[in-house]
Coordinates of C-alpha atoms in Angstrom, one line a residue:
M1 CA -13.5 -34.5 121.1
A2 CA -13.8 -36.0 124.8
D3 CA -11.6 -34.4 127.6
E4 CA -9.3 -36.4 129.0
G5 CA -10.9 -38.5 132.0
M6 CA -14.5 -37.7 131.0
F7 CA -16.6 -40.5 131.5
E8 CA -17.9 -41.8 127.9
L9 CA -21.7 -42.6 128.8
Y10 CA -22.7 -42.9 125.0
S11 CA -20.3 -43.4 121.9
D12 CA -20.9 -44.1 118.4
V13 CA -18.7 -43.6 114.9
N14 CA -18.8 -40.5 113.4
N15 CA -21.5 -39.9 110.9
K16 CA -19.6 -38.1 108.6
L17 CA -16.2 -40.7 109.0
K18 CA -14.1 -38.0 109.9
L19 CA -10.5 -39.0 111.0
D20 CA -9.0 -38.7 114.4
R21 CA -5.1 -37.6 114.8
T22 CA -4.4 -41.5 114.6
G23 CA -6.0 -41.9 111.2
D24 CA -8.9 -44.0 112.5
V25 CA -12.5 -43.0 112.2
K26 CA -13.4 -40.5 114.9
K27 CA -15.5 -41.0 117.5
D28 CA -18.4 -39.4 119.0
V29 CA -18.9 -39.4 122.6
N30 CA -21.6 -38.5 125.0
L31 CA -23.7 -35.2 123.8
E32 CA -21.7 -35.2 120.4
A33 CA -23.2 -38.9 119.7
I34 CA -26.5 -38.1 120.5
E35 CA -26.2 -34.9 118.3
S36 CA -25.3 -37.5 115.2
A37 CA -27.9 -39.8 116.1
I38 CA -30.2 -37.1 115.7
E39 CA -28.8 -36.1 112.7
N40 CA -28.6 -39.4 111.0
I41 CA -32.5 -40.1 112.2
L42 CA -33.9 -36.7 110.5
L43 CA -31.8 -36.8 107.5
T44 CA -32.8 -40.9 106.7
R45 CA -35.6 -41.3 104.8
K46 CA -37.7 -44.0 106.3
G47 CA -37.1 -47.3 104.0
E48 CA -33.8 -46.3 103.2
R49 CA -31.9 -48.5 105.4
V50 CA -32.6 -52.2 104.1
M51 CA -32.5 -53.8 107.4
R52 CA -34.2 -51.3 109.1
L53 CA -37.1 -50.1 106.9
E54 CA -38.8 -47.9 109.9
F55 CA -35.5 -46.2 110.8
G56 CA -35.6 -42.4 109.7
S57 CA -38.2 -39.4 109.0
V58 CA -40.6 -38.8 105.9
L59 CA -39.1 -34.9 106.3
E60 CA -38.3 -35.1 102.4
Y61 CA -42.1 -35.3 102.1
Y62 CA -42.2 -31.6 102.8
L63 CA -39.6 -30.4 100.3
M64 CA -41.8 -29.3 97.6
E65 CA -45.1 -28.5 100.0
P66 CA -46.2 -24.9 100.3
L67 CA -44.5 -22.8 102.7
S68 CA -47.1 -22.5 105.5
E69 CA -47.7 -22.3 109.3
A70 CA -49.8 -25.8 108.6
T71 CA -46.8 -27.3 106.6
A72 CA -44.4 -26.2 109.5
H73 CA -47.1 -28.0 112.1
K74 CA -46.6 -31.0 110.2
I75 CA -42.9 -30.8 109.8
G76 CA -43.0 -30.5 113.8
L77 CA -44.7 -33.4 114.7
E78 CA -42.6 -35.6 112.1
V79 CA -39.5 -34.7 114.0
L80 CA -41.2 -35.1 117.4
D81 CA -42.4 -38.6 116.0
A82 CA -39.2 -39.7 114.6
L83 CA -37.1 -38.8 117.5
S84 CA -39.6 -40.0 120.0
R85 CA -39.5 -43.2 118.5
Q86 CA -35.8 -43.6 117.9
E87 CA -34.1 -42.0 120.1
P88 CA -34.5 -42.9 123.7
R89 CA -31.5 -40.8 125.0
V90 CA -33.8 -38.2 124.6
E91 CA -37.2 -36.8 125.6
V92 CA -38.3 -34.3 123.0
R93 CA -40.6 -31.9 124.9
K94 CA -41.3 -29.2 122.2
V95 CA -40.6 -29.0 118.9
E96 CA -41.2 -25.4 117.1
V97 CA -40.9 -24.9 113.3
V98 CA -41.9 -21.6 112.0
A99 CA -42.5 -20.5 108.3
D100 CA -40.0 -18.0 107.6
H101 CA -41.1 -16.1 104.1
R102 CA -38.2 -13.8 104.2
I103 CA -35.8 -16.8 103.8
G104 CA -38.1 -19.0 101.8
G105 CA -37.7 -21.7 104.5
Y106 CA -38.6 -22.6 108.0
Q107 CA -36.8 -22.0 111.1

């Protein structure tokens, strides 16, 4: 939630359509808005948005791929590409994805 007197540089409707104390859809501001946008990009399948077919990522392609460093590298490249192309408010310098066999997934 924005602090009183805080300048709103970025704002957007909350992705999860949470309500604020007045019953309106909550507004995400500044860092919260950017975090929501990143989540939206990464969790939306490319081609899912009818009027914006290039929006999103193809992370779902890796759901059934072997748990390996090669797949981890491909996931990292997809995250880097998706955010670099679609979120101009951030500069992605590095994405590190590590295969973790203890949890059967990636970190």
